Amino acid sequence: MIHPNKTYAIGDVTVTKIEEMRLSVAPPSFLYPDYEAAELAPNLHWLTPSNMDVGSGNLIQSIHSWLVRTPHHTILIDTGSGNDKERPRNAVFHHLNTPYLQRLAAAGVQPQDVDYVLHTHLHVDHVGWNTRLIDGRWVPTFPNARHVYSKAEEDYYGTSDSHNEVNVPSFGVFEDSVAPIIASGQAERISSDGGDYLDYFTFRPTMGHSIGHMSIELRSEGKAALFTGDVMHHPLQVVRPDWNSVFCEWQDAARASRRWVLELGAEHDLLLFTPHFAETSAGYVTRHGERFGWRYE
Ligand SMILES: [Zn+2]
């Protein structure tokens, strides 16, 4: 099912998904090591066909950026996986050739128009379009953008001996997708405490999936939304927030951050912009006694 990209208005700011790719490669037992098959039956009616492939049983996911336009700035939240990257241990991201920049252009944005890139974290599928391969060199894709991310992420992923086993398939990401924007003077680090940024944003620390992971709150004219980052990879985790993904690096902190986002979202009726849910990738957390539910918007 194709979901045409909606544009959401949060006060005087607009948000539009820029798709990189859709995936249905992961069975739930792979994505979630704690997966319990008994959880599937009561949820199948809303998971299929858009969030789970009926034939293979694999989870359907998306990789995309969120394009945010304020009255003053053009901003991307995360940059997908990128084209032409060498990811021999990670077939999903190896030597991609997607029309991501054409889709950005179709939304009215050329690379030089992007003023800021706000990163939830520096994993393989969130920094890829920071750079593109030109004449054998990785050069910044968005020449006028400041790339903003948690300093803890750079300190960790920029040190090769600090990679833990979760990141082995992604060796080389920092070197080809982050180091070039540091070299060009475009990187801006924020502290692990997060904090306000520009007029509209607040970086909210949600450590666990990665060492300096941030969710990014957007507020405008009394309306609020949250770019969650990878606190969740699929709406199954709204139902089972105790399930970490196989890509989460700090297990207890990842669970705590996920629960914090779900509580916050439900309590304040925040529109959540996720990085990997299918369909529109945006929606609301609902509360049902002790459990949470999910409603796409
Ligand atoms: Zn991700």
Short mmCIF file of N, CA, C and O in Angstrom, two decimals, residues 52-151:
data_model
loop_
_atom_site.label_atom_id
_atom_site.label_comp_id
_atom_site.label_asym_id
_atom_site.label_seq_id
_atom_site.Cartn_x
_atom_site.Cartn_y
_atom_site.Cartn_z
N MET A 52 3.07 -5.38 8.52
CA MET A 52 3.65 -6.72 8.49
C MET A 52 3.24 -7.39 7.18
O MET A 52 2.06 -7.36 6.82
N ASP A 53 4.21 -7.96 6.49
CA ASP A 53 3.94 -8.61 5.21
C ASP A 53 3.28 -9.97 5.46
O ASP A 53 3.85 -10.82 6.16
N VAL A 54 2.08 -10.12 4.91
CA VAL A 54 1.30 -11.32 5.21
C VAL A 54 2.02 -12.58 4.74
O VAL A 54 2.06 -13.59 5.44
N GLY A 55 2.64 -12.51 3.55
CA GLY A 55 3.26 -13.70 2.98
C GLY A 55 4.48 -14.17 3.75
O GLY A 55 4.59 -15.34 4.14
N SER A 56 5.40 -13.24 4.02
CA SER A 56 6.67 -13.62 4.65
C SER A 56 6.61 -13.55 6.17
O SER A 56 7.43 -14.16 6.85
N GLY A 57 5.66 -12.79 6.70
CA GLY A 57 5.64 -12.56 8.13
C GLY A 57 6.67 -11.54 8.59
O GLY A 57 6.83 -11.31 9.79
N ASN A 58 7.37 -10.92 7.62
CA ASN A 58 8.37 -9.92 8.00
C ASN A 58 7.70 -8.58 8.34
O ASN A 58 6.64 -8.26 7.82
N LEU A 59 8.36 -7.84 9.20
CA LEU A 59 7.87 -6.51 9.57
C LEU A 59 8.16 -5.53 8.44
O LEU A 59 9.22 -5.59 7.81
N ILE A 60 7.24 -4.64 8.18
CA ILE A 60 7.43 -3.61 7.16
C ILE A 60 7.90 -2.34 7.87
O ILE A 60 7.32 -1.93 8.88
N GLN A 61 8.98 -1.78 7.34
CA GLN A 61 9.56 -0.58 7.94
C GLN A 61 9.91 0.42 6.85
O GLN A 61 9.97 0.08 5.68
N SER A 62 10.17 1.62 7.27
CA SER A 62 10.53 2.70 6.36
C SER A 62 11.84 3.32 6.83
O SER A 62 12.16 3.29 8.03
N ILE A 63 12.60 3.83 5.88
CA ILE A 63 13.74 4.69 6.22
C ILE A 63 13.53 5.99 5.47
O ILE A 63 13.25 6.00 4.27
N HIS A 64 13.61 7.10 6.19
CA HIS A 64 13.27 8.39 5.60
C HIS A 64 13.85 9.52 6.43
O HIS A 64 14.34 9.30 7.54
N SER A 65 13.79 10.71 5.87
CA SER A 65 14.05 11.94 6.63
C SER A 65 12.72 12.64 6.86
O SER A 65 11.75 12.41 6.13
N TRP A 66 12.68 13.49 7.86
CA TRP A 66 11.57 14.43 8.01
C TRP A 66 12.07 15.80 7.58
O TRP A 66 13.07 16.29 8.10
N LEU A 67 11.36 16.38 6.61
CA LEU A 67 11.65 17.74 6.16
C LEU A 67 10.81 18.71 6.98
O LEU A 67 9.59 18.60 7.00
N VAL A 68 11.48 19.62 7.66
CA VAL A 68 10.80 20.59 8.52
C VAL A 68 11.04 21.98 7.96
O VAL A 68 12.19 22.37 7.75
N ARG A 69 9.96 22.68 7.70
CA ARG A 69 10.10 24.06 7.22
C ARG A 69 9.51 25.03 8.24
O ARG A 69 8.31 24.97 8.53
N THR A 70 10.35 25.87 8.80
CA THR A 70 9.89 26.94 9.67
C THR A 70 9.80 28.20 8.80
O THR A 70 10.22 28.18 7.65
N PRO A 71 9.26 29.29 9.33
CA PRO A 71 9.21 30.51 8.51
C PRO A 71 10.61 30.97 8.08
O PRO A 71 10.73 31.75 7.12
N HIS A 72 11.64 30.50 8.76
CA HIS A 72 12.99 31.00 8.48
C HIS A 72 13.95 29.95 7.94
O HIS A 72 14.95 30.30 7.31
N HIS A 73 13.68 28.68 8.20
CA HIS A 73 14.70 27.68 7.91
C HIS A 73 14.13 26.42 7.27
O HIS A 73 12.97 26.07 7.49
N THR A 74 15.00 25.78 6.50
CA THR A 74 14.72 24.46 5.94
C THR A 74 15.61 23.46 6.66
O THR A 74 16.83 23.62 6.69
N ILE A 75 14.97 22.44 7.24
CA ILE A 75 15.67 21.56 8.18
C ILE A 75 15.35 20.11 7.83
O ILE A 75 14.22 19.78 7.45
N LEU A 76 16.35 19.24 7.94
CA LEU A 76 16.11 17.80 7.84
C LEU A 76 16.36 17.18 9.21
O LEU A 76 17.33 17.52 9.89
N ILE A 77 15.46 16.25 9.59
CA ILE A 77 15.72 15.43 10.76
C ILE A 77 16.22 14.09 10.25
O ILE A 77 15.48 13.33 9.62
N ASP A 78 17.50 13.81 10.47
CA ASP A 78 18.18 12.59 10.03
C ASP A 78 18.25 12.50 8.49
O ASP A 78 17.50 13.17 7.78
N THR A 79 19.19 11.69 8.02
CA THR A 79 19.45 11.69 6.56
C THR A 79 19.53 10.29 5.95
O THR A 79 20.20 10.10 4.93
N GLY A 80 18.85 9.32 6.50
CA GLY A 80 18.78 8.03 5.83
C GLY A 80 20.14 7.34 5.70
O GLY A 80 21.05 7.58 6.51
N SER A 81 20.26 6.52 4.68
CA SER A 81 21.41 5.61 4.57
C SER A 81 22.42 6.03 3.51
O SER A 81 23.58 5.63 3.58
N GLY A 82 21.96 6.80 2.51
CA GLY A 82 22.87 7.31 1.50
C GLY A 82 23.11 6.35 0.35
O GLY A 82 22.92 5.14 0.49
N ASN A 83 23.55 6.90 -0.77
CA ASN A 83 23.89 6.10 -1.95
C ASN A 83 25.37 5.75 -1.97
O ASN A 83 26.20 6.49 -1.44
N ASP A 84 25.67 4.63 -2.61
CA ASP A 84 27.05 4.23 -2.94
C ASP A 84 27.92 3.88 -1.74
O ASP A 84 29.13 3.69 -1.87
N LYS A 85 27.32 3.77 -0.56
CA LYS A 85 28.16 3.51 0.62
C LYS A 85 28.62 2.06 0.63
O LYS A 85 27.90 1.16 0.20
N GLU A 86 29.82 1.86 1.13
CA GLU A 86 30.40 0.51 1.27
C GLU A 86 29.95 -0.07 2.59
O GLU A 86 30.44 0.32 3.65
N ARG A 87 28.98 -0.98 2.55
CA ARG A 87 28.50 -1.64 3.77
C ARG A 87 28.47 -3.15 3.54
O ARG A 87 27.42 -3.78 3.56
N PRO A 88 29.65 -3.73 3.27
CA PRO A 88 29.67 -5.15 2.88
C PRO A 88 29.08 -6.09 3.92
O PRO A 88 28.62 -7.17 3.58
N ARG A 89 29.07 -5.67 5.19
CA ARG A 89 28.51 -6.55 6.22
C ARG A 89 27.03 -6.24 6.50
O ARG A 89 26.45 -6.78 7.43
N ASN A 90 26.47 -5.35 5.74
CA ASN A 90 25.12 -4.88 6.02
C ASN A 90 24.40 -4.67 4.68
O ASN A 90 24.30 -3.56 4.17
N ALA A 91 23.90 -5.80 4.12
CA ALA A 91 23.43 -5.81 2.74
C ALA A 91 22.34 -4.78 2.46
O ALA A 91 22.26 -4.24 1.35
N VAL A 92 21.52 -4.49 3.45
CA VAL A 92 20.41 -3.56 3.25
C VAL A 92 20.91 -2.17 2.86
O VAL A 92 20.23 -1.41 2.16
N PHE A 93 22.14 -1.84 3.31
CA PHE A 93 22.65 -0.48 3.10
C PHE A 93 23.82 -0.43 2.11
O PHE A 93 24.40 0.63 1.91
N HIS A 94 24.15 -1.57 1.50
CA HIS A 94 25.36 -1.68 0.67
C HIS A 94 25.09 -1.19 -0.75
O HIS A 94 24.17 -1.67 -1.41
N HIS A 95 25.87 -0.23 -1.20
CA HIS A 95 25.80 0.23 -2.60
C HIS A 95 24.38 0.60 -3.02
O HIS A 95 23.91 0.18 -4.07
N LEU A 96 23.73 1.39 -2.22
CA LEU A 96 22.36 1.81 -2.56
C LEU A 96 22.36 2.80 -3.72
O LEU A 96 23.35 3.49 -3.97
N ASN A 97 21.23 2.81 -4.40
CA ASN A 97 21.02 3.82 -5.45
C ASN A 97 19.54 4.21 -5.41
O ASN A 97 18.74 3.73 -6.19
N THR A 98 19.20 5.07 -4.47
CA THR A 98 17.80 5.48 -4.31
C THR A 98 17.62 6.93 -4.78
O THR A 98 18.57 7.71 -4.78
N PRO A 99 16.40 7.28 -5.19
CA PRO A 99 16.14 8.65 -5.67
C PRO A 99 15.78 9.62 -4.54
O PRO A 99 14.91 10.47 -4.69
N TYR A 100 16.50 9.49 -3.43
CA TYR A 100 16.20 10.34 -2.27
C TYR A 100 16.29 11.83 -2.61
O TYR A 100 15.39 12.61 -2.27
N LEU A 101 17.37 12.22 -3.30
CA LEU A 101 17.51 13.66 -3.60
C LEU A 101 16.44 14.13 -4.59
O LEU A 101 16.01 15.29 -4.52
N GLN A 102 16.02 13.25 -5.49
CA GLN A 102 14.93 13.61 -6.41
C GLN A 102 13.63 13.81 -5.63
O GLN A 102 12.83 14.69 -5.96
N ARG A 103 13.42 12.98 -4.62
CA ARG A 103 12.21 13.14 -3.81
C ARG A 103 12.27 14.44 -2.99
O ARG A 103 11.26 15.12 -2.81
N LEU A 104 13.47 14.76 -2.52
CA LEU A 104 13.63 16.03 -1.82
C LEU A 104 13.35 17.19 -2.78
O LEU A 104 12.66 18.16 -2.41
N ALA A 105 13.84 17.06 -4.00
CA ALA A 105 13.60 18.12 -5.01
C ALA A 105 12.11 18.24 -5.32
O ALA A 105 11.58 19.34 -5.50
N ALA A 106 11.43 17.08 -5.37
CA ALA A 106 9.99 17.10 -5.64
C ALA A 106 9.22 17.82 -4.53
O ALA A 106 8.14 18.35 -4.77
N ALA A 107 9.81 17.83 -3.35
CA ALA A 107 9.20 18.58 -2.23
C ALA A 107 9.62 20.05 -2.25
O ALA A 107 9.27 20.82 -1.34
N GLY A 108 10.42 20.42 -3.26
CA GLY A 108 10.78 21.82 -3.43
C GLY A 108 12.09 22.22 -2.78
O GLY A 108 12.37 23.40 -2.62
N VAL A 109 12.92 21.21 -2.45
CA VAL A 109 14.16 21.51 -1.72
C VAL A 109 15.37 20.98 -2.49
O VAL A 109 15.45 19.79 -2.80
N GLN A 110 16.29 21.86 -2.80
CA GLN A 110 17.59 21.48 -3.37
C GLN A 110 18.59 21.35 -2.22
O GLN A 110 18.42 21.97 -1.17
N PRO A 111 19.66 20.55 -2.42
CA PRO A 111 20.61 20.36 -1.31
C PRO A 111 21.14 21.65 -0.71
O PRO A 111 21.29 21.75 0.51
N GLN A 112 21.38 22.65 -1.54
CA GLN A 112 21.94 23.90 -1.00
C GLN A 112 20.93 24.69 -0.19
O GLN A 112 21.28 25.67 0.49
N ASP A 113 19.65 24.30 -0.26
CA ASP A 113 18.61 25.02 0.51
C ASP A 113 18.55 24.60 1.97
O ASP A 113 17.91 25.27 2.79
N VAL A 114 19.16 23.47 2.30
CA VAL A 114 19.02 22.94 3.66
C VAL A 114 19.92 23.73 4.61
O VAL A 114 21.13 23.83 4.42
N ASP A 115 19.31 24.33 5.63
CA ASP A 115 20.04 25.16 6.59
C ASP A 115 20.58 24.36 7.77
O ASP A 115 21.64 24.67 8.31
N TYR A 116 19.80 23.37 8.20
CA TYR A 116 20.20 22.57 9.36
C TYR A 116 19.83 21.11 9.12
O TYR A 116 18.80 20.81 8.51
N VAL A 117 20.68 20.22 9.62
CA VAL A 117 20.33 18.81 9.74
C VAL A 117 20.44 18.47 11.22
O VAL A 117 21.50 18.62 11.82
N LEU A 118 19.32 18.08 11.81
CA LEU A 118 19.32 17.70 13.23
C LEU A 118 19.32 16.17 13.28
O LEU A 118 18.47 15.52 12.68
N HIS A 119 20.29 15.62 13.99
CA HIS A 119 20.44 14.16 14.05
C HIS A 119 19.97 13.62 15.39
O HIS A 119 20.42 14.09 16.44
N THR A 120 19.12 12.59 15.35
CA THR A 120 18.75 11.92 16.59
C THR A 120 19.93 11.11 17.12
O THR A 120 20.10 10.98 18.33
N HIS A 121 20.71 10.55 16.20
CA HIS A 121 21.91 9.79 16.56
C HIS A 121 22.71 9.53 15.29
O HIS A 121 22.29 9.95 14.20
N LEU A 122 23.86 8.87 15.42
CA LEU A 122 24.77 8.75 14.28
C LEU A 122 24.87 7.33 13.74
O LEU A 122 25.90 6.93 13.22
N HIS A 123 23.79 6.56 13.81
CA HIS A 123 23.80 5.21 13.22
C HIS A 123 23.69 5.27 11.70
O HIS A 123 23.33 6.29 11.12
N VAL A 124 23.95 4.11 11.09
CA VAL A 124 24.10 3.96 9.64
C VAL A 124 22.95 4.54 8.84
O VAL A 124 23.16 5.13 7.78
N ASP A 125 21.72 4.39 9.33
CA ASP A 125 20.53 4.78 8.56
C ASP A 125 20.03 6.17 8.96
O ASP A 125 18.89 6.53 8.64
N HIS A 126 20.89 6.96 9.62
CA HIS A 126 20.48 8.30 10.05
C HIS A 126 21.47 9.39 9.62
O HIS A 126 21.21 10.56 9.86
N VAL A 127 22.57 8.97 9.02
CA VAL A 127 23.60 9.95 8.62
C VAL A 127 24.02 9.80 7.16
O VAL A 127 24.87 10.56 6.67
N GLY A 128 23.42 8.83 6.44
CA GLY A 128 23.96 8.45 5.13
C GLY A 128 24.01 9.56 4.10
O GLY A 128 24.99 9.69 3.36
N TRP A 129 22.95 10.36 4.03
CA TRP A 129 22.94 11.42 3.01
C TRP A 129 23.68 12.67 3.46
O TRP A 129 23.66 13.69 2.78
N ASN A 130 24.37 12.59 4.60
CA ASN A 130 25.27 13.70 4.95
C ASN A 130 26.29 13.93 3.84
O ASN A 130 26.75 15.05 3.64
N THR A 131 26.65 12.82 3.17
CA THR A 131 27.70 12.92 2.14
C THR A 131 27.28 12.15 0.89
O THR A 131 26.43 11.27 0.95
N ARG A 132 27.89 12.53 -0.22
CA ARG A 132 27.74 11.74 -1.44
C ARG A 132 29.08 11.62 -2.13
O ARG A 132 29.98 12.43 -1.92
N LEU A 133 29.17 10.58 -2.96
CA LEU A 133 30.44 10.23 -3.60
C LEU A 133 30.60 11.03 -4.89
O LEU A 133 29.82 10.87 -5.83
N ILE A 134 31.58 11.90 -4.90
CA ILE A 134 31.86 12.69 -6.09
C ILE A 134 33.35 12.59 -6.40
O ILE A 134 34.18 12.90 -5.56
N ASP A 135 33.65 12.09 -7.62
CA ASP A 135 35.04 11.89 -8.03
C ASP A 135 35.85 11.12 -6.99
O ASP A 135 36.99 11.47 -6.68
N GLY A 136 35.20 10.09 -6.43
CA GLY A 136 35.91 9.22 -5.50
C GLY A 136 36.06 9.75 -4.09
O GLY A 136 36.71 9.12 -3.26
N ARG A 137 35.44 10.89 -3.80
CA ARG A 137 35.54 11.46 -2.45
C ARG A 137 34.16 11.65 -1.86
O ARG A 137 33.20 11.97 -2.58
N TRP A 138 34.06 11.49 -0.54
CA TRP A 138 32.80 11.75 0.16
C TRP A 138 32.72 13.22 0.51
O TRP A 138 33.49 13.72 1.32
N VAL A 139 31.80 13.92 -0.15
CA VAL A 139 31.68 15.36 0.06
C VAL A 139 30.31 15.67 0.67
O VAL A 139 29.33 14.95 0.43
N PRO A 140 30.21 16.73 1.47
CA PRO A 140 28.92 17.06 2.08
C PRO A 140 27.83 17.27 1.03
O PRO A 140 28.03 17.98 0.04
N THR A 141 26.69 16.62 1.26
CA THR A 141 25.55 16.74 0.33
C THR A 141 24.88 18.10 0.46
O THR A 141 24.41 18.66 -0.53
N PHE A 142 24.84 18.60 1.69
CA PHE A 142 24.12 19.85 1.98
C PHE A 142 25.16 20.90 2.36
O PHE A 142 25.50 21.06 3.54
N PRO A 143 25.67 21.62 1.37
CA PRO A 143 26.87 22.44 1.60
C PRO A 143 26.65 23.60 2.57
O PRO A 143 27.62 24.10 3.14
N ASN A 144 25.41 24.01 2.73
CA ASN A 144 25.14 25.17 3.60
C ASN A 144 24.55 24.79 4.94
O ASN A 144 24.13 25.67 5.71
N ALA A 145 24.48 23.50 5.22
CA ALA A 145 23.80 23.04 6.43
C ALA A 145 24.76 22.92 7.60
O ALA A 145 25.91 22.53 7.44
N ARG A 146 24.25 23.25 8.77
CA ARG A 146 24.93 22.86 10.01
C ARG A 146 24.32 21.54 10.45
O ARG A 146 23.11 21.38 10.48
N HIS A 147 25.19 20.58 10.77
CA HIS A 147 24.74 19.28 11.25
C HIS A 147 24.86 19.26 12.76
O HIS A 147 25.95 19.45 13.31
N VAL A 148 23.74 19.03 13.43
CA VAL A 148 23.69 19.17 14.88
C VAL A 148 23.42 17.80 15.50
O VAL A 148 22.47 17.11 15.12
N TYR A 149 24.27 17.42 16.45
CA TYR A 149 24.09 16.12 17.10
C TYR A 149 24.78 16.12 18.46
O TYR A 149 25.55 17.03 18.79
N SER A 150 24.47 15.09 19.23
CA SER A 150 25.04 14.98 20.57
C SER A 150 26.54 14.70 20.49
O SER A 150 26.99 13.80 19.78
N LYS A 151 27.30 15.45 21.28
CA LYS A 151 28.74 15.27 21.30
C LYS A 151 29.13 13.85 21.71
O LYS A 151 30.13 13.29 21.23
#
